[in-house]
Short mmCIF file of C-alpha atoms and ligand atoms in Angstrom, two decimals:
data_model
loop_
_atom_site.label_atom_id
_atom_site.label_comp_id
_atom_site.label_asym_id
_atom_site.label_seq_id
_atom_site.Cartn_x
_atom_site.Cartn_y
_atom_site.Cartn_z
CA UNK A 1 0.00 0.00 0.00
CA UNK A 2 3.04 2.18 -0.22
CA UNK A 3 2.34 5.66 -1.41
CA UNK A 4 -1.36 5.00 -1.65
CA UNK A 5 -3.58 7.20 0.36
CA UNK A 6 -7.29 7.58 0.86
CA UNK A 7 -9.68 10.42 0.00
CA UNK A 8 -10.14 12.93 2.81
CA UNK A 9 -13.82 12.15 3.38
CA UNK A 10 -16.00 9.11 3.25
CA UNK A 11 -18.09 10.72 0.51
CA UNK A 12 -15.26 11.97 -1.68
CA UNK A 13 -15.26 8.88 -3.85
CA UNK A 14 -18.85 9.61 -4.81
CA UNK A 15 -17.91 13.16 -5.72
CA UNK A 16 -14.92 11.99 -7.73
CA UNK A 17 -16.81 9.21 -9.51
CA UNK A 18 -19.64 11.57 -10.42
CA UNK A 19 -17.04 14.06 -11.61
CA UNK A 20 -15.56 11.38 -13.82
CA UNK A 21 -18.90 10.10 -15.07
CA UNK A 22 -20.51 13.43 -15.87
CA UNK A 23 -18.75 14.93 -18.85
CA UNK A 24 -18.79 15.35 -22.60
CA UNK A 25 -20.49 11.98 -22.67
CA UNK A 26 -23.59 13.45 -21.07
CA UNK A 27 -23.60 16.91 -22.56
CA UNK A 28 -22.20 16.41 -26.05
CA UNK A 29 -22.24 12.75 -27.02
CA UNK A 30 -25.51 11.59 -25.48
CA UNK A 31 -27.67 14.29 -27.10
CA UNK A 32 -26.10 13.93 -30.52
CA UNK A 33 -26.16 10.13 -30.56
CA UNK A 34 -29.78 10.20 -29.44
CA UNK A 35 -30.52 12.73 -32.15
CA UNK A 36 -28.83 10.62 -34.81
CA UNK A 37 -30.35 7.36 -33.68
CA UNK A 38 -33.94 8.48 -33.58
CA UNK A 39 -34.51 9.30 -29.92
CA UNK A 40 -36.25 6.93 -27.50
CA UNK A 41 -35.13 3.58 -28.95
CA UNK A 42 -31.52 4.52 -28.43
CA UNK A 43 -32.24 5.69 -24.88
CA UNK A 44 -33.98 2.44 -24.07
CA UNK A 45 -30.93 0.30 -24.86
CA UNK A 46 -28.68 2.83 -23.20
CA UNK A 47 -30.73 2.90 -19.98
CA UNK A 48 -31.18 -0.87 -19.85
CA UNK A 49 -27.44 -1.39 -20.16
CA UNK A 50 -26.76 1.16 -17.44
CA UNK A 51 -29.02 -0.47 -14.92
CA UNK A 52 -28.69 -4.19 -15.65
CA UNK A 53 -25.04 -4.21 -16.69
CA UNK A 54 -23.49 -0.87 -15.74
CA UNK A 55 -24.32 -0.74 -12.05
CA UNK A 56 -23.16 -4.29 -11.22
CA UNK A 57 -19.92 -3.73 -13.12
CA UNK A 58 -19.50 -0.34 -11.47
CA UNK A 59 -19.72 -2.09 -8.12
CA UNK A 60 -17.22 -4.72 -9.28
CA UNK A 61 -14.73 -2.21 -10.64
CA UNK A 62 -14.85 -0.04 -7.53
CA UNK A 63 -14.38 -3.13 -5.42
CA UNK A 64 -11.31 -4.22 -7.38
CA UNK A 65 -9.77 -0.81 -6.75
CA UNK A 66 -10.63 -0.72 -3.10
CA UNK A 67 -9.45 -4.23 -2.22
CA UNK A 68 -6.18 -3.84 -4.07
CA UNK A 69 -5.56 -0.21 -3.06
CA UNK A 70 -3.25 0.20 -6.06
CA UNK A 71 -3.36 1.57 -9.58
CA UNK A 72 -5.34 -0.64 -11.98
CA UNK A 73 -2.42 -2.49 -13.54
CA UNK A 74 -0.54 -3.13 -10.30
CA UNK A 75 -3.82 -3.75 -8.50
CA UNK A 76 -4.84 -6.46 -10.95
CA UNK A 77 -1.42 -8.07 -10.67
CA UNK A 78 -1.75 -8.03 -6.89
CA UNK A 79 -5.22 -9.57 -6.97
CA UNK A 80 -4.24 -12.38 -9.32
CA UNK A 81 -1.53 -13.32 -6.82
CA UNK A 82 -3.54 -13.05 -3.61
CA UNK A 83 -6.49 -14.90 -5.13
CA UNK A 84 -4.26 -17.46 -6.86
CA UNK A 85 -5.75 -17.04 -10.27
CA UNK A 86 -4.34 -16.65 -13.74
CA UNK A 87 -1.92 -13.81 -14.34
CA UNK A 88 -3.72 -13.23 -17.67
CA UNK A 89 -6.33 -11.18 -15.83
CA UNK A 90 -3.74 -8.46 -15.49
CA UNK A 91 -4.65 -7.64 -19.07
CA UNK A 92 -7.71 -5.84 -17.65
CA UNK A 93 -5.31 -3.22 -16.34
CA UNK A 94 -3.42 -2.93 -19.61
CA UNK A 95 -6.53 -2.75 -21.74
CA UNK A 96 -7.80 -0.03 -19.41
CA UNK A 97 -4.60 1.97 -19.76
CA UNK A 98 -4.89 1.74 -23.54
CA UNK A 99 -8.50 2.95 -23.37
CA UNK A 100 -7.62 5.83 -21.06
CA UNK A 101 -4.94 6.94 -23.44
CA UNK A 102 -7.19 6.71 -26.52
CA UNK A 103 -10.13 8.45 -24.88
CA UNK A 104 -8.05 11.27 -23.44
CA UNK A 105 -6.54 11.89 -26.87
CA UNK A 106 -9.84 12.79 -28.53
CA UNK A 107 -11.63 14.02 -25.41
CA UNK A 108 -9.23 16.89 -25.06
CA UNK A 109 -9.69 17.95 -28.68
CA UNK A 110 -13.48 18.08 -28.37
CA UNK A 111 -13.26 19.88 -25.03
CA UNK A 112 -11.04 22.34 -26.87
CA UNK A 113 -13.98 23.18 -29.15
CA UNK A 114 -15.99 24.05 -26.04
CA UNK A 115 -13.22 26.45 -25.06
CA UNK A 116 -13.60 28.16 -28.42
CA UNK A 117 -17.38 28.43 -28.04
CA UNK A 118 -17.19 29.74 -24.49
CA UNK A 119 -15.18 32.58 -25.89
CA UNK A 120 -17.45 33.16 -28.90
CA UNK A 121 -20.56 33.18 -26.72
CA UNK A 122 -19.30 35.41 -23.95
CA UNK A 123 -17.96 37.98 -26.40
CA UNK A 124 -21.39 38.04 -28.07
CA UNK A 125 -19.89 37.18 -31.45
CA UNK A 126 -22.81 34.95 -32.39
CA UNK A 127 -25.70 37.19 -31.35
CA UNK A 128 -28.28 37.28 -34.14
CA UNK A 129 -26.11 35.21 -36.46
CA UNK A 130 -27.90 33.04 -39.04
CA UNK A 131 -27.51 29.33 -39.73
CA UNK A 132 -25.05 29.78 -42.58
CA UNK A 133 -22.75 32.01 -40.54
CA UNK A 134 -22.74 29.72 -37.52
CA UNK A 135 -22.11 26.58 -39.47
CA UNK A 136 -19.41 28.31 -41.50
CA UNK A 137 -17.82 29.31 -38.18
CA UNK A 138 -17.74 25.71 -36.98
CA UNK A 139 -16.36 24.55 -40.33
CA UNK A 140 -13.65 27.17 -40.06
CA UNK A 141 -12.67 25.89 -36.63
CA UNK A 142 -12.54 22.32 -37.94
CA UNK A 143 -10.52 23.43 -40.93
CA UNK A 144 -7.83 24.93 -38.73
CA UNK A 145 -5.42 22.36 -37.29
CA UNK A 146 -3.48 25.17 -35.65
CA UNK A 147 -6.39 26.58 -33.70
CA UNK A 148 -7.64 23.15 -32.69
CA UNK A 149 -4.18 22.15 -31.52
CA UNK A 150 -3.94 25.32 -29.47
CA UNK A 151 -7.20 24.62 -27.62
CA UNK A 152 -6.35 20.93 -27.27
CA UNK A 153 -3.02 21.90 -25.70
CA UNK A 154 -4.59 24.38 -23.28
CA UNK A 155 -7.21 21.92 -22.15
CA UNK A 156 -4.91 18.96 -21.62
CA UNK A 157 -2.29 21.09 -19.90
CA UNK A 158 -4.84 22.43 -17.44
CA UNK A 159 -6.08 18.92 -16.65
CA UNK A 160 -2.48 17.78 -16.19
CA UNK A 161 -1.87 20.61 -13.75
CA UNK A 162 -4.73 19.47 -11.52
CA UNK A 163 -3.65 15.82 -11.48
CA UNK A 164 -0.02 16.84 -11.04
CA UNK A 165 -0.96 18.61 -7.82
CA UNK A 166 -1.94 15.30 -6.27
CA UNK A 167 -5.16 13.63 -5.28
CA UNK A 168 -5.89 15.91 -2.32
CA UNK A 169 -4.64 19.35 -3.32
CA UNK A 170 -5.41 18.87 -6.99
CA UNK A 171 -8.24 16.44 -7.70
CA UNK A 172 -10.25 16.74 -4.48
CA UNK A 173 -10.07 20.50 -4.17
CA UNK A 174 -10.78 20.99 -7.85
CA UNK A 175 -13.86 18.78 -7.71
CA UNK A 176 -15.14 20.43 -4.58
CA UNK A 177 -15.27 23.76 -6.37
CA UNK A 178 -16.38 22.55 -9.80
CA UNK A 179 -19.10 20.02 -9.13
CA UNK A 180 -21.62 22.13 -7.18
CA UNK A 181 -21.21 24.94 -9.72
CA UNK A 182 -21.91 22.52 -12.56
CA UNK A 183 -25.19 21.37 -11.05
CA UNK A 184 -26.36 24.93 -10.53
CA UNK A 185 -25.56 25.82 -14.15
CA UNK A 186 -27.32 22.73 -15.44
CA UNK A 187 -30.52 23.67 -13.62
CA UNK A 188 -30.30 27.24 -14.88
CA UNK A 189 -29.93 26.00 -18.47
CA UNK A 190 -32.86 23.62 -18.05
CA UNK A 191 -35.12 26.40 -16.76
CA UNK A 192 -33.97 28.60 -19.59
CA UNK A 193 -34.73 25.84 -22.08
CA UNK A 194 -38.19 25.27 -20.65
CA UNK A 195 -39.02 28.98 -20.81
CA UNK A 196 -37.59 29.69 -24.24
CA UNK A 197 -37.85 26.34 -25.99
CA UNK A 198 -40.24 23.51 -26.67
CA UNK A 199 -39.92 21.10 -23.78
CA UNK A 200 -42.90 18.97 -24.86
CA UNK A 201 -41.36 18.19 -28.21
CA UNK A 202 -38.09 17.42 -26.44
CA UNK A 203 -39.74 15.04 -23.98
CA UNK A 204 -41.66 13.19 -26.66
CA UNK A 205 -38.52 12.86 -28.77
CA UNK A 206 -36.57 11.45 -25.82
CA UNK A 207 -39.16 9.21 -24.26
CA UNK A 208 -41.19 7.59 -27.02
CA UNK A 209 -39.52 4.69 -28.71
CA UNK A 210 -39.77 2.23 -31.48
CA UNK A 211 -37.01 -0.33 -31.22
CA UNK A 212 -37.03 -0.86 -34.98
CA UNK A 213 -35.71 2.70 -35.38
CA UNK A 214 -32.39 1.60 -34.01
CA UNK A 215 -29.82 0.70 -36.64
CA UNK A 216 -27.45 -2.18 -36.09
CA UNK A 217 -24.55 0.10 -35.35
CA UNK A 218 -26.91 2.01 -33.04
CA UNK A 219 -26.88 -0.99 -30.70
CA UNK A 220 -23.13 -0.92 -30.34
CA UNK A 221 -23.20 2.84 -29.93
CA UNK A 222 -25.87 2.66 -27.22
CA UNK A 223 -23.92 0.06 -25.27
CA UNK A 224 -20.62 1.83 -25.85
CA UNK A 225 -22.22 5.04 -24.68
CA UNK A 226 -23.49 3.51 -21.44
CA UNK A 227 -19.97 2.35 -20.58
CA UNK A 228 -18.46 5.62 -21.73
CA UNK A 229 -20.83 7.75 -19.71
CA UNK A 230 -20.18 5.76 -16.53
CA UNK A 231 -16.40 5.84 -17.15
CA UNK A 232 -16.62 2.09 -16.93
CA UNK A 233 -14.31 -0.78 -17.84
CA UNK A 234 -11.12 1.21 -18.28
CA UNK A 235 -9.59 1.74 -14.87
CA UNK A 236 -10.73 5.27 -13.99
CA UNK A 237 -13.23 3.99 -11.45
CA UNK A 238 -10.74 1.39 -10.22
CA UNK A 239 -8.09 4.05 -9.69
CA UNK A 240 -10.51 6.27 -7.76
CA UNK A 241 -11.82 3.22 -5.90
CA UNK A 242 -8.29 2.58 -4.62
CA UNK A 243 -8.64 5.76 -2.56
CA UNK A 244 -12.17 5.01 -1.36
CA UNK A 245 -12.87 4.83 2.36
CA UNK A 246 -13.42 1.27 3.59
CA UNK A 247 -16.48 2.49 5.42
CA UNK A 248 -18.42 3.73 2.40
CA UNK A 249 -20.97 1.36 0.89
CA UNK A 250 -19.94 0.02 -2.49
CA UNK A 251 -23.44 -0.78 -3.67
CA UNK A 252 -25.13 2.41 -2.57
CA UNK A 253 -22.36 4.54 -3.95
CA UNK A 254 -22.41 2.85 -7.34
CA UNK A 255 -26.18 3.18 -7.62
CA UNK A 256 -25.93 6.85 -6.71
CA UNK A 257 -23.26 7.46 -9.36
CA UNK A 258 -25.36 5.82 -12.06
CA UNK A 259 -28.49 7.72 -11.05
CA UNK A 260 -26.83 11.11 -11.00
CA UNK A 261 -25.08 10.43 -14.28
CA UNK A 262 -28.26 9.32 -16.02
CA UNK A 263 -30.20 12.22 -14.56
CA UNK A 264 -27.64 14.67 -15.86
CA UNK A 265 -27.83 13.16 -19.35
CA UNK A 266 -31.62 13.36 -19.33
CA UNK A 267 -31.69 16.93 -18.04
CA UNK A 268 -29.06 17.98 -20.56
CA UNK A 269 -31.00 16.20 -23.31
CA UNK A 270 -34.24 17.89 -22.31
CA UNK A 271 -32.63 21.32 -22.15
CA UNK A 272 -30.75 20.96 -25.41
CA UNK A 273 -33.62 19.47 -27.43
CA UNK A 274 -36.07 22.03 -26.00
CA UNK A 275 -33.87 24.75 -27.41
CA UNK A 276 -33.30 22.90 -30.67
CA UNK A 277 -37.01 22.18 -31.27
CA UNK A 278 -38.01 25.62 -30.00
CA UNK A 279 -35.84 27.17 -32.67
CA UNK A 280 -37.27 24.82 -35.30
CA UNK A 281 -33.94 23.05 -35.93
CA UNK A 282 -32.95 19.48 -36.81
CA UNK A 283 -31.69 16.89 -34.31
CA UNK A 284 -29.51 14.79 -36.57
CA UNK A 285 -26.55 17.12 -36.86
CA UNK A 286 -24.10 14.62 -35.32
CA UNK A 287 -21.07 15.86 -33.39
CA UNK A 288 -21.96 19.40 -34.48
CA UNK A 289 -25.24 19.37 -32.53
CA UNK A 290 -23.72 21.19 -29.60
CA UNK A 291 -21.51 23.45 -31.68
CA UNK A 292 -23.78 24.44 -34.54
CA UNK A 293 -27.41 23.71 -33.72
CA UNK A 294 -27.25 24.85 -30.13
CA UNK A 295 -25.40 28.15 -30.70
CA UNK A 296 -27.92 28.83 -33.44
CA UNK A 297 -30.74 28.30 -30.97
CA UNK A 298 -29.04 30.63 -28.50
CA UNK A 299 -28.37 33.27 -31.15
CA UNK A 300 -31.94 34.53 -31.24
CA UNK A 301 -32.97 34.03 -27.66
CA UNK A 302 -33.07 36.59 -24.85
CA UNK A 303 -29.73 36.62 -22.99
CA UNK A 304 -28.66 33.86 -25.36
CA UNK A 305 -25.01 34.94 -25.39
CA UNK A 306 -24.78 34.93 -21.62
CA UNK A 307 -26.64 31.68 -21.02
CA UNK A 308 -24.84 30.08 -23.96
CA UNK A 309 -21.51 31.18 -22.52
CA UNK A 310 -22.39 29.79 -19.12
CA UNK A 311 -23.53 26.57 -20.79
CA UNK A 312 -20.16 26.12 -22.47
CA UNK A 313 -18.43 26.78 -19.15
CA UNK A 314 -20.50 23.90 -17.81
CA UNK A 315 -19.31 21.73 -20.67
CA UNK A 316 -15.70 22.67 -19.97
CA UNK A 317 -15.95 22.04 -16.24
CA UNK A 318 -17.61 18.68 -16.76
CA UNK A 319 -14.93 17.76 -19.28
CA UNK A 320 -12.11 18.69 -16.92
CA UNK A 321 -13.53 16.68 -14.03
CA UNK A 322 -13.62 13.70 -16.41
CA UNK A 323 -10.26 14.14 -18.08
CA UNK A 324 -8.46 14.15 -14.74
CA UNK A 325 -9.87 10.69 -14.16
CA UNK A 326 -8.42 9.58 -17.47
CA UNK A 327 -4.96 10.74 -16.45
CA UNK A 328 -5.00 9.36 -12.90
CA UNK A 329 -4.95 5.59 -13.53
CA UNK A 330 -1.94 5.70 -15.85
CA UNK A 331 -0.11 8.32 -13.80
CA UNK A 332 -0.64 6.33 -10.60
CA UNK A 333 0.74 3.25 -12.35
CA UNK A 334 3.88 5.05 -13.47
CA UNK A 335 4.43 6.39 -9.96
CA UNK A 336 4.03 2.94 -8.41
CA UNK A 337 5.88 0.90 -10.94
CA UNK A 338 8.78 3.17 -11.83
CA UNK A 339 9.03 5.26 -8.69
CA UNK A 340 8.49 8.45 -10.65
CA UNK A 341 7.34 11.66 -9.06
CA UNK A 342 3.71 12.49 -9.76
CA UNK A 343 4.51 15.46 -12.04
CA UNK A 344 6.85 13.26 -14.11
CA UNK A 345 4.25 10.53 -14.45
CA UNK A 346 1.50 12.96 -15.39
CA UNK A 347 3.74 14.60 -17.95
CA UNK A 348 4.52 11.32 -19.68
CA UNK A 349 0.88 10.29 -19.90
CA UNK A 350 -0.32 13.68 -21.04
CA UNK A 351 2.37 14.31 -23.62
CA UNK A 352 1.72 10.91 -25.18
CA UNK A 353 -2.06 11.44 -25.24
CA UNK A 354 -1.54 14.96 -26.56
CA UNK A 355 0.50 13.65 -29.49
CA UNK A 356 -2.08 10.98 -30.19
CA UNK A 357 -4.72 13.71 -30.09
CA UNK A 358 -3.15 15.27 -33.16
CA UNK A 359 -4.62 12.36 -35.11
CA UNK A 360 -8.07 13.55 -34.08
CA UNK A 361 -7.18 17.13 -34.94
CA UNK A 362 -6.20 16.25 -38.49
CA UNK A 363 -9.18 13.92 -38.93
CA UNK A 364 -11.30 17.02 -39.46
CA UNK A 365 -9.09 18.70 -42.02
CA UNK A 366 -5.91 17.53 -43.74
CA UNK A 367 -6.68 13.86 -43.11
CA UNK A 368 -10.43 14.13 -43.46
CA UNK A 369 -10.37 11.62 -46.28
CA UNK A 370 -8.19 9.34 -48.33
CA UNK A 371 -5.95 8.16 -45.49
CA UNK A 372 -4.84 4.69 -44.46
CA UNK A 373 -7.64 4.67 -41.86
CA UNK A 374 -10.21 5.32 -44.56
CA UNK A 375 -8.77 2.62 -46.77
CA UNK A 376 -8.64 0.03 -44.00
CA UNK A 377 -11.61 0.88 -41.82
CA UNK A 378 -13.78 3.19 -43.92
CA UNK A 379 -13.56 6.01 -41.40
CA UNK A 380 -11.29 8.76 -40.17
CA UNK A 381 -8.70 8.27 -37.45
CA UNK A 382 -10.98 10.04 -34.96
CA UNK A 383 -13.94 7.82 -35.84
CA UNK A 384 -11.72 4.78 -35.67
CA UNK A 385 -10.41 5.71 -32.23
CA UNK A 386 -13.99 6.28 -31.07
CA UNK A 387 -15.02 2.90 -32.44
CA UNK A 388 -12.11 1.26 -30.63
CA UNK A 389 -13.18 2.79 -27.32
CA UNK A 390 -16.76 1.63 -27.99
CA UNK A 391 -15.33 -1.87 -28.14
CA UNK A 392 -12.58 -1.66 -25.51
CA UNK A 393 -14.74 -0.29 -22.72
CA UNK A 394 -17.48 -2.95 -22.88
CA UNK A 395 -14.75 -5.56 -23.34
CA UNK A 396 -12.93 -4.30 -20.25
CA UNK A 397 -16.24 -4.29 -18.39
CA UNK A 398 -16.96 -7.83 -19.51
CA UNK A 399 -13.60 -9.01 -18.23
CA UNK A 400 -14.06 -7.17 -14.93
CA UNK A 401 -17.45 -8.83 -14.49
CA UNK A 402 -16.02 -12.29 -15.17
CA UNK A 403 -13.01 -11.70 -12.97
CA UNK A 404 -15.06 -10.44 -10.04
CA UNK A 405 -17.83 -13.00 -10.45
CA UNK A 406 -15.84 -16.14 -11.21
CA UNK A 407 -12.11 -15.82 -10.65
CA UNK A 408 -11.93 -14.11 -7.26
CA UNK A 409 -12.39 -16.08 -4.06
CA UNK A 410 -16.06 -15.45 -3.44
CA UNK A 411 -16.14 -15.22 0.34
CA UNK A 412 -13.54 -12.46 0.20
CA UNK A 413 -15.67 -10.66 -2.35
CA UNK A 414 -18.69 -10.98 -0.13
CA UNK A 415 -16.77 -9.51 2.81
CA UNK A 416 -15.64 -6.57 0.70
CA UNK A 417 -19.13 -5.87 -0.62
CA UNK A 418 -20.49 -5.97 2.91
CA UNK A 419 -24.07 -6.66 1.88
CA UNK A 420 -26.39 -9.41 3.00
CA UNK A 421 -26.43 -12.73 1.18
CA UNK A 422 -29.44 -11.94 -1.01
CA UNK A 423 -27.92 -8.78 -2.38
CA UNK A 424 -24.62 -10.51 -2.83
CA UNK A 425 -26.23 -13.32 -4.79
CA UNK A 426 -28.20 -10.87 -6.92
CA UNK A 427 -25.09 -8.89 -7.71
CA UNK A 428 -23.16 -12.05 -8.46
CA UNK A 429 -25.83 -13.36 -10.77
CA UNK A 430 -25.72 -10.06 -12.66
CA UNK A 431 -21.94 -10.04 -13.08
CA UNK A 432 -21.66 -13.74 -13.73
CA UNK A 433 -24.37 -14.08 -16.35
CA UNK A 434 -26.41 -11.03 -17.23
CA UNK A 435 -23.56 -8.58 -17.84
CA UNK A 436 -21.37 -10.95 -19.86
CA UNK A 437 -24.34 -12.22 -21.87
CA UNK A 438 -25.56 -8.71 -22.65
CA UNK A 439 -22.15 -7.48 -23.73
CA UNK A 440 -21.49 -10.58 -25.84
CA UNK A 441 -24.94 -10.26 -27.34
CA UNK A 442 -24.33 -6.75 -28.56
CA UNK A 443 -20.85 -7.65 -29.79
CA UNK A 444 -22.09 -10.65 -31.70
CA UNK A 445 -25.03 -8.75 -33.07
CA UNK A 446 -23.16 -5.73 -34.28
CA UNK A 447 -19.54 -6.44 -34.91
CA UNK A 448 -19.84 -9.12 -37.59
CA UNK A 449 -23.06 -7.41 -38.72
CA UNK A 450 -25.04 -10.60 -38.14
CA UNK A 451 -28.70 -10.11 -38.85
CA UNK A 452 -31.38 -11.36 -36.52
CA UNK A 453 -31.37 -12.18 -32.84
CA UNK A 454 -31.15 -15.97 -32.72
CA UNK A 455 -27.52 -16.46 -33.61
CA UNK A 456 -26.20 -13.78 -31.26
CA UNK A 457 -28.34 -14.93 -28.36
CA UNK A 458 -27.20 -18.53 -28.71
CA UNK A 459 -23.63 -17.43 -29.24
CA UNK A 460 -23.66 -15.25 -26.13
CA UNK A 461 -25.13 -18.00 -23.97
CA UNK A 462 -22.63 -20.49 -25.32
CA UNK A 463 -19.66 -18.27 -24.53
CA UNK A 464 -20.81 -17.58 -21.00
CA UNK A 465 -21.64 -21.24 -20.47
CA UNK A 466 -18.27 -22.51 -21.62
CA UNK A 467 -16.54 -19.94 -19.53
CA UNK A 468 -18.55 -20.75 -16.43
CA UNK A 469 -17.85 -24.42 -16.86
CA UNK A 470 -14.13 -23.94 -17.30
CA UNK A 471 -13.92 -21.85 -14.14
CA UNK A 472 -15.85 -24.49 -12.20
CA UNK A 473 -13.54 -27.24 -13.38
CA UNK A 474 -10.45 -25.23 -12.53
CA UNK A 475 -11.71 -24.38 -9.06
CA UNK A 476 -12.55 -27.98 -8.24
CA UNK A 477 -9.28 -29.32 -9.67
N1 LIG B 501 -17.66 9.47 -18.45
C1 LIG B 501 -17.03 10.54 -19.16
C2 LIG B 501 -18.10 11.31 -19.91
O1 LIG B 501 -19.24 10.90 -19.95
C3 LIG B 501 -15.98 10.07 -20.11
C4 LIG B 501 -14.97 9.21 -19.48
C5 LIG B 501 -14.79 7.92 -19.90
C6 LIG B 501 -14.19 9.69 -18.42
C7 LIG B 501 -13.88 7.10 -19.29
C8 LIG B 501 -13.29 8.86 -17.80
C9 LIG B 501 -13.15 7.58 -18.22
O2 LIG B 501 -17.82 12.33 -20.47
#
């Protein structure tokens, strides 16, 4: 446990996990994916995955962090030893580090756009502007690798500064200031949206569904999004869990995190679509929803520049509280494994992710088409990196579920969870069967583009069954 300390308060983990969970995923990605995928059907899959799969895995991942009290990679290594199970499980830590690195690389670029729009809004540059002007403005930003790199650099450097200052002085203090402010702003924006927009249209768009509306890739996106929004399956929660007080309840905390995160996505969705429908605009704009459609809605509304500016500050704050949780797991590993100082470790992680981020920057301009990525995968580097994270995070979550449910010594797990036997059994059933089956189902259904439900369902059950059997045999051997 050398060098590993614990959050100052019993409740700080909750604050930190909510800070990690609430971010661009809720404010930028959730609304635009919902808009692109036809509303309610997308939300249904997303919400089902959060509650049936996300919460149990959130509990498992937090538990892995808290029992090992180390960074994800070293923590997994430690657990495979103490629980006498295969060293191969350590790959959960490595896969997580890879995901953290990939996500941070594009996250910082997108957050950089929010920096640009905070400035544009607060200076009133977009007041009264028409659709053509606003969309030309966004195109101009995307066309400028220099400007995007500048914002990307500012954002990632600021996040690095916070993590570099340590978990107490940096992360905890930062979150304590940012998080309450973010909730206040969110409520203000919702009220503004209800007054100036069309909240009924927004609600019916979000909450009526027809499952047939969801495209095949929509399934993968909905599942990927539910892992992304909970910061799940990639070590961020494990790293924060390592600092969690032993007295806090794992189950209650995880449920609270998922509820707050989902609520924020819904409130943000309601506010954003109220404004979008109120202004008579389209929902299917894609990644530009927040940067073109929304500013356009603000452009003609009373105090639009001010509220719009405050909204983008919200986006920035939420993004920072998430990006620090992307840096922490890798930085903590470097400190533990190589005895580096924290600033050194943070610098290495951030410089590498920054460089990788340049791939996202150029995906919108000089490498927008005709690259190796397009030839091989039919998409830009940015879209490819996003696709990878949509696969890596559920995969990491799947492995965490199997590890916690099958490989660990179960009476130790029960002690750590500290619940009664019924809850423990419910949780274990979810991580042993439901989570793995659901994730495999979506993988089998979407990745090879298999049509129909029968093959994927059978395939998923088969995989889980074989796995369960093999663990049983190994345990009894
Ligand atoms: N959950 C964050 C969001 O919704 C993104 C994130 C993913 C942060 C993984 C940390 C780890 O914006």
